[in-house]
mmCIF file of C-alpha atoms in Angstrom:
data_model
loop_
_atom_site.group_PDB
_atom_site.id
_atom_site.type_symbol
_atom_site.label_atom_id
_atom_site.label_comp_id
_atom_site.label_asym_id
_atom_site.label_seq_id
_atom_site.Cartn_x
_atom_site.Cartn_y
_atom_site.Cartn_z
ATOM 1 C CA UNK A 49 -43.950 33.876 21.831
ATOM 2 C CA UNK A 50 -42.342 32.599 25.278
ATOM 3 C CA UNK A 51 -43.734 34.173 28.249
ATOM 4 C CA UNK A 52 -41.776 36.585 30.037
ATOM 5 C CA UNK A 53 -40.390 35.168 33.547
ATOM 6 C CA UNK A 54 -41.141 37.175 36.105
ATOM 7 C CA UNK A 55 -38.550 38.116 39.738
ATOM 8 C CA UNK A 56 -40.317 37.824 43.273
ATOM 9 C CA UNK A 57 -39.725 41.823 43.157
ATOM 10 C CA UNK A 58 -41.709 42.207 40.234
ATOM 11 C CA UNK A 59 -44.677 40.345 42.037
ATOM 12 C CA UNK A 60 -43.934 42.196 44.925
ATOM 13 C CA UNK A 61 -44.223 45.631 42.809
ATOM 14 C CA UNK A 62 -47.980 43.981 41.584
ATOM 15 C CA UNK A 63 -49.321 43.460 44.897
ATOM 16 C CA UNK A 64 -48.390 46.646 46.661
ATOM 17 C CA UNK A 65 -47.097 45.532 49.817
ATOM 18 C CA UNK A 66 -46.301 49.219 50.827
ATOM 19 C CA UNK A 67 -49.908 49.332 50.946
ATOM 20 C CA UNK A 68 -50.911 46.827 53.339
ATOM 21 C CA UNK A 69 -50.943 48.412 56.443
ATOM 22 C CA UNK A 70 -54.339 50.216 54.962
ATOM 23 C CA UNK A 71 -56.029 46.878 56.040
ATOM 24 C CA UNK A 72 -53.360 45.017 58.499
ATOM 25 C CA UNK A 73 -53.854 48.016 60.749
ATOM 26 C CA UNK A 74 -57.099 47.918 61.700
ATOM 27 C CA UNK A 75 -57.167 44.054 62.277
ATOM 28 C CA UNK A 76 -53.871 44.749 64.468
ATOM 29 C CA UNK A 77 -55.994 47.310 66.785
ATOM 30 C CA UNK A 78 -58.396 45.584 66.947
ATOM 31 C CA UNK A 79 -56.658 42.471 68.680
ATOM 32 C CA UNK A 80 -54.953 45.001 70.780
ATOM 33 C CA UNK A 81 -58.390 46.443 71.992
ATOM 34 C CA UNK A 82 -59.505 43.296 72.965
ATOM 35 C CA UNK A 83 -56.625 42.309 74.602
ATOM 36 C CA UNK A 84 -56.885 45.406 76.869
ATOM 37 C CA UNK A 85 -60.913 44.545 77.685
ATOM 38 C CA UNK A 86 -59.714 40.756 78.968
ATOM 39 C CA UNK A 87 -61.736 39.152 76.262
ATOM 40 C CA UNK A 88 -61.296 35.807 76.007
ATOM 41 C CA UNK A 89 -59.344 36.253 72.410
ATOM 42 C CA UNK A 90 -58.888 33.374 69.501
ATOM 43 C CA UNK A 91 -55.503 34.388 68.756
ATOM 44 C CA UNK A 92 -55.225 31.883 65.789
ATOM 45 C CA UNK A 93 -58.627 33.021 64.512
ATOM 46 C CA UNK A 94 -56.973 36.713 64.827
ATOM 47 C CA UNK A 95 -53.906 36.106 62.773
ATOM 48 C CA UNK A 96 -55.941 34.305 59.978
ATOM 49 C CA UNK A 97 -58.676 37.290 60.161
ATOM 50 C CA UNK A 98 -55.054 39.226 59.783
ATOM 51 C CA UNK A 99 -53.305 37.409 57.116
ATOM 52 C CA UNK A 100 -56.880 36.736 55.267
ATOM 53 C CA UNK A 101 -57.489 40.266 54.813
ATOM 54 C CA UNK A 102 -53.969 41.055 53.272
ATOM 55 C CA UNK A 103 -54.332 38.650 50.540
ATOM 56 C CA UNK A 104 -57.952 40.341 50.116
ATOM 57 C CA UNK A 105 -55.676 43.594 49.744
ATOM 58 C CA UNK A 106 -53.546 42.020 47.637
ATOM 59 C CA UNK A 107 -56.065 40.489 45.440
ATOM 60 C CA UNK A 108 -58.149 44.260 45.500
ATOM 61 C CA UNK A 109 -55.206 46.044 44.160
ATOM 62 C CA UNK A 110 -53.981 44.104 41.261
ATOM 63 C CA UNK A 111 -58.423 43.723 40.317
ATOM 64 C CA UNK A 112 -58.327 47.682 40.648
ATOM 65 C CA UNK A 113 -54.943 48.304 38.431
ATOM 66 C CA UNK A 114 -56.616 45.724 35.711
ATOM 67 C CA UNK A 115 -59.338 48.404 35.367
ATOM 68 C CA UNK A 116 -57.479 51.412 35.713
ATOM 69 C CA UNK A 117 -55.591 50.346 32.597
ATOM 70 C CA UNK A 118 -58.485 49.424 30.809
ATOM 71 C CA UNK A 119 -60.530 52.884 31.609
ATOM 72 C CA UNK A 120 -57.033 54.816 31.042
ATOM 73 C CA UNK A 121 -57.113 56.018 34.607
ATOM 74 C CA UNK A 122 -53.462 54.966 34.673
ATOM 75 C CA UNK A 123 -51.671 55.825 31.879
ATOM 76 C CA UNK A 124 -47.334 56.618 31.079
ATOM 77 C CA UNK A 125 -47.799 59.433 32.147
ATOM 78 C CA UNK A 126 -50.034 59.231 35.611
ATOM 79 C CA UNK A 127 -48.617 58.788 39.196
ATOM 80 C CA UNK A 128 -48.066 55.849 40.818
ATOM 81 C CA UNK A 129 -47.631 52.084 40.028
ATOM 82 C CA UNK A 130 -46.384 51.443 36.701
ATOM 83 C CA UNK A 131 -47.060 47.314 36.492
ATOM 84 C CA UNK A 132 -49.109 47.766 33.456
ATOM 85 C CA UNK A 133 -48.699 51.161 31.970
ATOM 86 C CA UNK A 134 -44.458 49.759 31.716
ATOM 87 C CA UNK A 135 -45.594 46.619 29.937
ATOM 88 C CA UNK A 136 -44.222 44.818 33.062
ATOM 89 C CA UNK A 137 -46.783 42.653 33.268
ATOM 90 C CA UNK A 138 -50.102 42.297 30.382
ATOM 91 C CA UNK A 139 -53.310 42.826 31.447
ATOM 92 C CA UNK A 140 -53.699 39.024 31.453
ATOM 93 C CA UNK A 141 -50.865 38.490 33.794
ATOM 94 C CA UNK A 142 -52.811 40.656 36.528
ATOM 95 C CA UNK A 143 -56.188 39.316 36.273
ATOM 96 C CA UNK A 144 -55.128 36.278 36.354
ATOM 97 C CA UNK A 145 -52.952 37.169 39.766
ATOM 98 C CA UNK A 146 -55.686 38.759 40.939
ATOM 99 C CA UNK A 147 -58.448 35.818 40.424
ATOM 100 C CA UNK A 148 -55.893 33.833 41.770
ATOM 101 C CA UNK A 149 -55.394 36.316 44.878
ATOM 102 C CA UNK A 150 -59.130 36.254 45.350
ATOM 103 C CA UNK A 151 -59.464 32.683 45.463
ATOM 104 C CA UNK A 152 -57.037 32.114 48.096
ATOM 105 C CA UNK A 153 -58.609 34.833 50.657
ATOM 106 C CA UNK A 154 -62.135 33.490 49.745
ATOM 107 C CA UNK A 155 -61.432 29.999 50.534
ATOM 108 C CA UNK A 156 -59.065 31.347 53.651
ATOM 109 C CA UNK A 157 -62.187 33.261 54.514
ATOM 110 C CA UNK A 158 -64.915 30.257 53.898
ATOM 111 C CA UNK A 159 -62.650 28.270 56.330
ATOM 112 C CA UNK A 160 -62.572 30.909 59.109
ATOM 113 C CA UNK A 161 -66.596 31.262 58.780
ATOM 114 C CA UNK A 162 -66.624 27.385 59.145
ATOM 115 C CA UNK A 163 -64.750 27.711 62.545
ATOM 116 C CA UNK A 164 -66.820 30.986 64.087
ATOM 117 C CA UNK A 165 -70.284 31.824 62.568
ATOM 118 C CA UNK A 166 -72.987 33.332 60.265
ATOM 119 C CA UNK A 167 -71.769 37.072 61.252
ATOM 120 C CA UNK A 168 -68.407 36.651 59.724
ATOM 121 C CA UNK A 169 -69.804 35.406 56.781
ATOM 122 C CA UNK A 170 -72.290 38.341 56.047
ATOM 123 C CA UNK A 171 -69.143 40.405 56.918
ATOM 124 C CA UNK A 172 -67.058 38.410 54.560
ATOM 125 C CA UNK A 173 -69.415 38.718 51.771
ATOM 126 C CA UNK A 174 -69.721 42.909 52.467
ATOM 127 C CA UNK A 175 -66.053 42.404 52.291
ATOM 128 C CA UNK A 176 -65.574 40.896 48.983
ATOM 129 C CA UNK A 177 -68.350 42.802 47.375
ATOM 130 C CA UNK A 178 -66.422 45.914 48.474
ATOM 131 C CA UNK A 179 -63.129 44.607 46.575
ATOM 132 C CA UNK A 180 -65.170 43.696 43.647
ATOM 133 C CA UNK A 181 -67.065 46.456 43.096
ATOM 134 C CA UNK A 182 -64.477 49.294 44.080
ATOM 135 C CA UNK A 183 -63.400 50.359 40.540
ATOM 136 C CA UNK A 184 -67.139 51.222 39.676
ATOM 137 C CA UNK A 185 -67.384 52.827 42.542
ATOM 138 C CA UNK A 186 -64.157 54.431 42.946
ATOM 139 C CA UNK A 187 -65.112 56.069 39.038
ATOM 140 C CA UNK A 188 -68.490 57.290 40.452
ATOM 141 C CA UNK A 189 -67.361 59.622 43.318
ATOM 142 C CA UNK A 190 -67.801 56.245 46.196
ATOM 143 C CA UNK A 191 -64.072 55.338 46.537
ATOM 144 C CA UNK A 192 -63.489 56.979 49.912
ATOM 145 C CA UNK A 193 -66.491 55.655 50.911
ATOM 146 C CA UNK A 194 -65.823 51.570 50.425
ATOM 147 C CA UNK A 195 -62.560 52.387 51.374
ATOM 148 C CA UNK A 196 -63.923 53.183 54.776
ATOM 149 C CA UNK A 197 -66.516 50.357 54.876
ATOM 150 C CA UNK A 198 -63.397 47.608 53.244
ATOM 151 C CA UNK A 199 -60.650 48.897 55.671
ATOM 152 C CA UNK A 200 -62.087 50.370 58.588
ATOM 153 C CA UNK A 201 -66.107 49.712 59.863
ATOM 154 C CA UNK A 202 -65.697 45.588 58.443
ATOM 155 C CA UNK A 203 -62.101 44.738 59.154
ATOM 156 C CA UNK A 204 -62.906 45.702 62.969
ATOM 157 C CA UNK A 205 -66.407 44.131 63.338
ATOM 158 C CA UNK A 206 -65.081 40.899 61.351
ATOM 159 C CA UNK A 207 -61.897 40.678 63.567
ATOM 160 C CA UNK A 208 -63.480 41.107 66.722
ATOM 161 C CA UNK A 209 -66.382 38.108 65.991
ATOM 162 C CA UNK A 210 -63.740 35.976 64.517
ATOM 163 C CA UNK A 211 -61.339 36.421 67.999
ATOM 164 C CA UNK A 212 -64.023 36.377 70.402
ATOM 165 C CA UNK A 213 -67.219 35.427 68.580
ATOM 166 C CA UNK A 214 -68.560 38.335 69.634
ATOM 167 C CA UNK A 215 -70.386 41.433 67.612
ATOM 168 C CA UNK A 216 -68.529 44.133 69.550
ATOM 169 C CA UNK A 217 -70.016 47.442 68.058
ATOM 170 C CA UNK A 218 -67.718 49.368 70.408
ATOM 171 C CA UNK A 219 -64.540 48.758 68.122
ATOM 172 C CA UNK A 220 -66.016 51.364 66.071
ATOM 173 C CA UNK A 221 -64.402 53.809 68.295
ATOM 174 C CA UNK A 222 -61.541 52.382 67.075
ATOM 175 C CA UNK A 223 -62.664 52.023 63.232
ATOM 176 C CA UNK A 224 -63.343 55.823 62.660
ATOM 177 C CA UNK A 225 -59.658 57.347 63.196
ATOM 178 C CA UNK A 226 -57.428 54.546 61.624
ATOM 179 C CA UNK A 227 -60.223 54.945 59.093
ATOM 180 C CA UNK A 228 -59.964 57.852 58.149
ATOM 181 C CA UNK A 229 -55.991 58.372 57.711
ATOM 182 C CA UNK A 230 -56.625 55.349 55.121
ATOM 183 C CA UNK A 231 -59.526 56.996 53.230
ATOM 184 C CA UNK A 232 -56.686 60.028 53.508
ATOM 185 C CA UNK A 233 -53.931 57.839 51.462
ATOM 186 C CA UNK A 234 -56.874 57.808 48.771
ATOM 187 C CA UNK A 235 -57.654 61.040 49.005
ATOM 188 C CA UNK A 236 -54.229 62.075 48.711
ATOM 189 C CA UNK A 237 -54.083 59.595 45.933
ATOM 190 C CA UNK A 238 -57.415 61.410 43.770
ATOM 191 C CA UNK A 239 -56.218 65.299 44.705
ATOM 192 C CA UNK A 240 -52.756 64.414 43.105
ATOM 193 C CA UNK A 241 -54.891 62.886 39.922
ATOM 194 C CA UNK A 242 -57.429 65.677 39.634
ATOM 195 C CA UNK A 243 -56.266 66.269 36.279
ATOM 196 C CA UNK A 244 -55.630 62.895 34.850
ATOM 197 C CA UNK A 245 -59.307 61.501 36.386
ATOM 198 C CA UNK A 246 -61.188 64.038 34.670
ATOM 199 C CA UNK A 247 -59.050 63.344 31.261
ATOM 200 C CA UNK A 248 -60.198 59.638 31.785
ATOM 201 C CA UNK A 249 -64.305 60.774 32.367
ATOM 202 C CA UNK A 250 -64.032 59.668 35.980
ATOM 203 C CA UNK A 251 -65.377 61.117 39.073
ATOM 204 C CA UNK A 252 -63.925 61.571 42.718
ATOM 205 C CA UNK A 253 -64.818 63.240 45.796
ATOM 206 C CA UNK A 254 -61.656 64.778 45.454
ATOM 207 C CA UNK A 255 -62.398 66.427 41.796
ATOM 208 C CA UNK A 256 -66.253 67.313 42.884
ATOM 209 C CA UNK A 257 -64.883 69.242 45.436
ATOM 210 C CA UNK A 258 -62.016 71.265 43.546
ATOM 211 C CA UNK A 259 -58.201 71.007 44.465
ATOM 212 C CA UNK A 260 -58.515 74.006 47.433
ATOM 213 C CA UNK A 261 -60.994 71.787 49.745
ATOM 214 C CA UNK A 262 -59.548 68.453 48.827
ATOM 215 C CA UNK A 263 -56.745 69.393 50.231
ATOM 216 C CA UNK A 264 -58.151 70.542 53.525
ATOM 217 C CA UNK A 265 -60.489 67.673 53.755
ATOM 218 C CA UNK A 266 -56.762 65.501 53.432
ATOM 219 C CA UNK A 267 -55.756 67.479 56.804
ATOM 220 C CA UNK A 268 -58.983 67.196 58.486
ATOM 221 C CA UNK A 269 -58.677 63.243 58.170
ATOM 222 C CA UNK A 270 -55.624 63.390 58.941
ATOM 223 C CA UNK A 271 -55.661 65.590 62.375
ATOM 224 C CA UNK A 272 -59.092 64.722 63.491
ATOM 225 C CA UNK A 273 -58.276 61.131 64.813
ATOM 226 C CA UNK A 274 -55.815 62.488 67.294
ATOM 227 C CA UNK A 275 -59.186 64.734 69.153
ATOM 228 C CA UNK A 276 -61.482 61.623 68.259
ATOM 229 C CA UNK A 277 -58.807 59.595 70.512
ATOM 230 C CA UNK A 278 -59.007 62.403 73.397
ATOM 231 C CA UNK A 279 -62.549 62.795 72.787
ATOM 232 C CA UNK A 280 -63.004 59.120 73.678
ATOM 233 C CA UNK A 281 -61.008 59.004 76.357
ATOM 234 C CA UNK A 282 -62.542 61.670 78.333
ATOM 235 C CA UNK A 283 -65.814 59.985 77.383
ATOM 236 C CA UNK A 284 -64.685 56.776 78.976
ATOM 237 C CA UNK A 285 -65.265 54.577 76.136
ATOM 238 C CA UNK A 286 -61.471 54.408 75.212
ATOM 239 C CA UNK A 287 -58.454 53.596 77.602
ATOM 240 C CA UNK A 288 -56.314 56.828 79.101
ATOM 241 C CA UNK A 289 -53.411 54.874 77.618
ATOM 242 C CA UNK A 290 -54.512 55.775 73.941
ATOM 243 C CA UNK A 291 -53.317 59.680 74.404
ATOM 244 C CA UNK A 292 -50.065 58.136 73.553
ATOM 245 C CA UNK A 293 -51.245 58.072 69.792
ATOM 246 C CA UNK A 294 -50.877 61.952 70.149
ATOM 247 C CA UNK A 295 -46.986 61.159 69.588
ATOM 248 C CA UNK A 296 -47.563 60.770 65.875
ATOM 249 C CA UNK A 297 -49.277 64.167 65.338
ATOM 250 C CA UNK A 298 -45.572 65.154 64.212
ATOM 251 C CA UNK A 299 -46.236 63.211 61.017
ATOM 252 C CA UNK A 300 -49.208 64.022 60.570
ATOM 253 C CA UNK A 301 -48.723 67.767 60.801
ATOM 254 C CA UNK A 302 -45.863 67.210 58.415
ATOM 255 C CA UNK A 303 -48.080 65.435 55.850
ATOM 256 C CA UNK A 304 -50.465 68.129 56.085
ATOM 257 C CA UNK A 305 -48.229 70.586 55.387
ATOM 258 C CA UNK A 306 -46.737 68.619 51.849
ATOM 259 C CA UNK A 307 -50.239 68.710 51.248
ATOM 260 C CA UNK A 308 -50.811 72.535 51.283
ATOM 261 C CA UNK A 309 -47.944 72.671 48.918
ATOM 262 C CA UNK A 310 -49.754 71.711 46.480
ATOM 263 C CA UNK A 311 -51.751 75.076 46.472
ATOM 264 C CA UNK A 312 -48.069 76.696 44.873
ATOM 265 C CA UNK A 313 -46.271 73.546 43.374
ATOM 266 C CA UNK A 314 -49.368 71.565 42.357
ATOM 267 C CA UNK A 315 -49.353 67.816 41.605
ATOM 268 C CA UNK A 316 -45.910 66.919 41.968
ATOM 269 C CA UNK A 317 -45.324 67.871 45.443
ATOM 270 C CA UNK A 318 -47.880 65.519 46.563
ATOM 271 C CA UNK A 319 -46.471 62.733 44.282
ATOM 272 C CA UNK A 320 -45.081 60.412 47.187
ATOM 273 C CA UNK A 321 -48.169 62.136 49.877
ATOM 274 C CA UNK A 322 -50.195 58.461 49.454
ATOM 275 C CA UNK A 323 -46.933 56.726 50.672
ATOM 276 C CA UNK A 324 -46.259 59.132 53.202
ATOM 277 C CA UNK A 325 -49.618 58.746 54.979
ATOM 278 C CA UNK A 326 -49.553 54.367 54.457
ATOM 279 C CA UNK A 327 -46.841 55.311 56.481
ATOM 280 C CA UNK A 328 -48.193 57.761 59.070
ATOM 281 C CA UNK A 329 -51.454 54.538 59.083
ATOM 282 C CA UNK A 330 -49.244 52.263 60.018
ATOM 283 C CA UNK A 331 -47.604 54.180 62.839
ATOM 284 C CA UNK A 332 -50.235 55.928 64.248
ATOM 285 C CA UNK A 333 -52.157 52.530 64.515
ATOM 286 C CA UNK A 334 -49.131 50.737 65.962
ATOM 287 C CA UNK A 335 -48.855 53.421 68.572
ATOM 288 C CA UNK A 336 -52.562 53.036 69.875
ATOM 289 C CA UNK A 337 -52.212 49.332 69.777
ATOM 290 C CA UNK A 338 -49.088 49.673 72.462
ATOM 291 C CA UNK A 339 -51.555 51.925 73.818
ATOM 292 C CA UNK A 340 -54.211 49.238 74.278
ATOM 293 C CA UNK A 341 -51.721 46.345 75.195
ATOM 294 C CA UNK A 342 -50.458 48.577 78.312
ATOM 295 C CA UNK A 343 -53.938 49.492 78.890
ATOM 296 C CA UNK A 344 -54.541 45.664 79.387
ATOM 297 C CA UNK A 345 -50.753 45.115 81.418
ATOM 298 C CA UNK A 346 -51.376 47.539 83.823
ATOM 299 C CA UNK A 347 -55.421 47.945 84.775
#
C-alpha cells in the first residue's frame, strides 16, 4: 500500500504551531529582562535557547497526541486536534515525527551545553524528562504541574545561563505570571474534557476539583499575573515599566468571562478557550517584554 503524501499544512496541523508561544514566550521575556538589567547577553546563545525549545514543543506535542490516541483520551468525538482521530496521519507517522522532533532539539540542545556549561545541561535534562514523561503525568492529576516546571520555572533559568552564563534565580519573578496563563491554556484544555477524561480512566486537576472551581481556578491564573506584576513592582524587584502588561487585562477579563459560560452552556462554549488564552500568553508576554526593553532604553 503506497504511503500517503503528506502537504506542509498537514505537518503544520501535527506540530501545533498555534501553540508555541506556551514556550517561545517565556524564553522571549526572559531576553528582554536581561536586556533591561545591562547583562552582558549571548544573543546567539538566546535565539538557539529560543528556537531549541520550540522544536522541544514541537516534538512534546506530537509524543503527547501519540498517547492520547492510544489511551483514547482523544477520540472522533473529543475537542481539539484531529491528526490522528481523522486518520490524517497513523500512529506511526507521529512517533516517528516526534522521535525525529526530539532528536533535533536534543542534539540542538547538546550543542548549546557544549558552548555554556554543566547548569544548562541539568536544565536540559529536567527539560526533556518533562516532555517525556508528560502523558503519565498529565493522566495522573501532574499535567499543570510539568507544564509549569517545562514552560515556565526551566525555560527562564535555562535561557538566562545560556545568554549570560549566569544562574539568575530572579527571572522567577518573571516565570510565575507567564506561567501561569500557560498552565491556564491546559486548564482550559482539561475543564472543557471533564467528561471525555473520566470516560478514558484519566485524572486531572481539573476533574478532581469538579467543573464549578476549575473554572475559577482558570480566572485566578488568568488575573493574578497582572497584581503579581504590580506586586513586584512596588517591591522593587521588577521595573515600573512592566505596569504596561496591565493593558492586556481586557483579554483576559474577556477569557474569563467565556469561561464562566460554561456554568450555563457547558463544554462547547469553552471549545476554542485553550486558543484564546495561547493567544492572551503570547500578548501579555510580548507586552512585558516592551516593558523590559524600555525599562533598559530609558534607565
Amino acid at each position: 500500500m503506497e504511503q500517503k503524501r503528506h502537504t506542509f499544512k498537514e505537518w503544520m496541523i501535527a506540530v501545533r504551531p498555534w501553540s508555541f508561544p506556551a514556550s517561545a514566550m517565556p524564553v522571549v521575556a526572559t531576553l528582554g529582562y536581561l536586556f533591561a538589567f545591562h547583562q552582558a547577553v549571548n544573543w546567539v546563545n538566546g535565539i538557539w535557547a529560543l528556537l531549541n525549545i520550540i522544536v522541544f514543543h514541537a516534538a512534546g506535542n506530537t509524543w503527547s497526541d501519540y498517547f492520547d490516541y492510544r489511551k483514547k483520551v482523544d477520540a472522533e468525538d473529543t475537542f481539539g486536534v484531529r491528526t490522528l482521530t481523522s486518520g490524517m496521519f497513523t500512529c506511526k507517522e507521529i512517533m516517528i515525527l516526534s522521535i525525529s522532533l526530539l532528536a533535533v532539539a536534543v542534539a540542538g540542545g547538546i550543542m548549546l551545553w557544549l558552548r555554556t556549561g554543566m547548569p544548562l545541561l541539568y536544565i536540559g535534562l529536567a527539560g526533556a524528562a518533562c516532555s517525556l514523561l508528560y502523558p503519565f503525568l498529565k493522566y495522573h492529576s501532574l499535567g499543570d504541574f510539568v507544564i509549569f516546571a517545562a514552560y515556565a520555572f526551566l525555560p527562564t533559568l535555562g535561557t538566562a545561563y545560556a545568554a549570560s552564563l549566569t544562574v539568575d534565580w530572579h527571572v522567577l519573578y518573571i516565570a510565575v505570571p507567564v506561567g501561569l496563563i500557560t498552565v491556564a491554556i491546559l486548564h482550559a484544555n482539561n475543564t472543557r474534557d471533564i467528561r471525555t477524561d473520566d470516560r478514558a480512566h484519566i485524572t486531572t486537576i481539573a476533574m478532581n476539583m469538579g467543573a464549578k472551581a476549575s473554572v475559577w481556578l482558570y480566572c485566578f491564573e488568568v488575573l493574578f499575573p497582572f497584581f503579581w506584576i504590580s506586586g513586584c513592582v512596588i517591591a522593587g524587584v521588577l521595573p515600573v515599566w512592566c505596569l504596561l502588561s496591565w493593558i492586556v487585562v481586557v483579554p483576559a477579563l474577556m477569557n474569563s468571562r467565556i469561561a464562566v459560560s460554561y456554568f450555563k452552556q457547558g463544554a462547547d462554549a469553552i471549545a476554542g478557550l485553550d486558543e484564546a488564552t495561547a493567544k492572551l500568553q503570547l500578548v501579555f508576554s510580548l507586552v512585558l517584554t516592551l516593558s523590559f526593553i524600555l525599562a533598559g532604553l530609558f534607565s
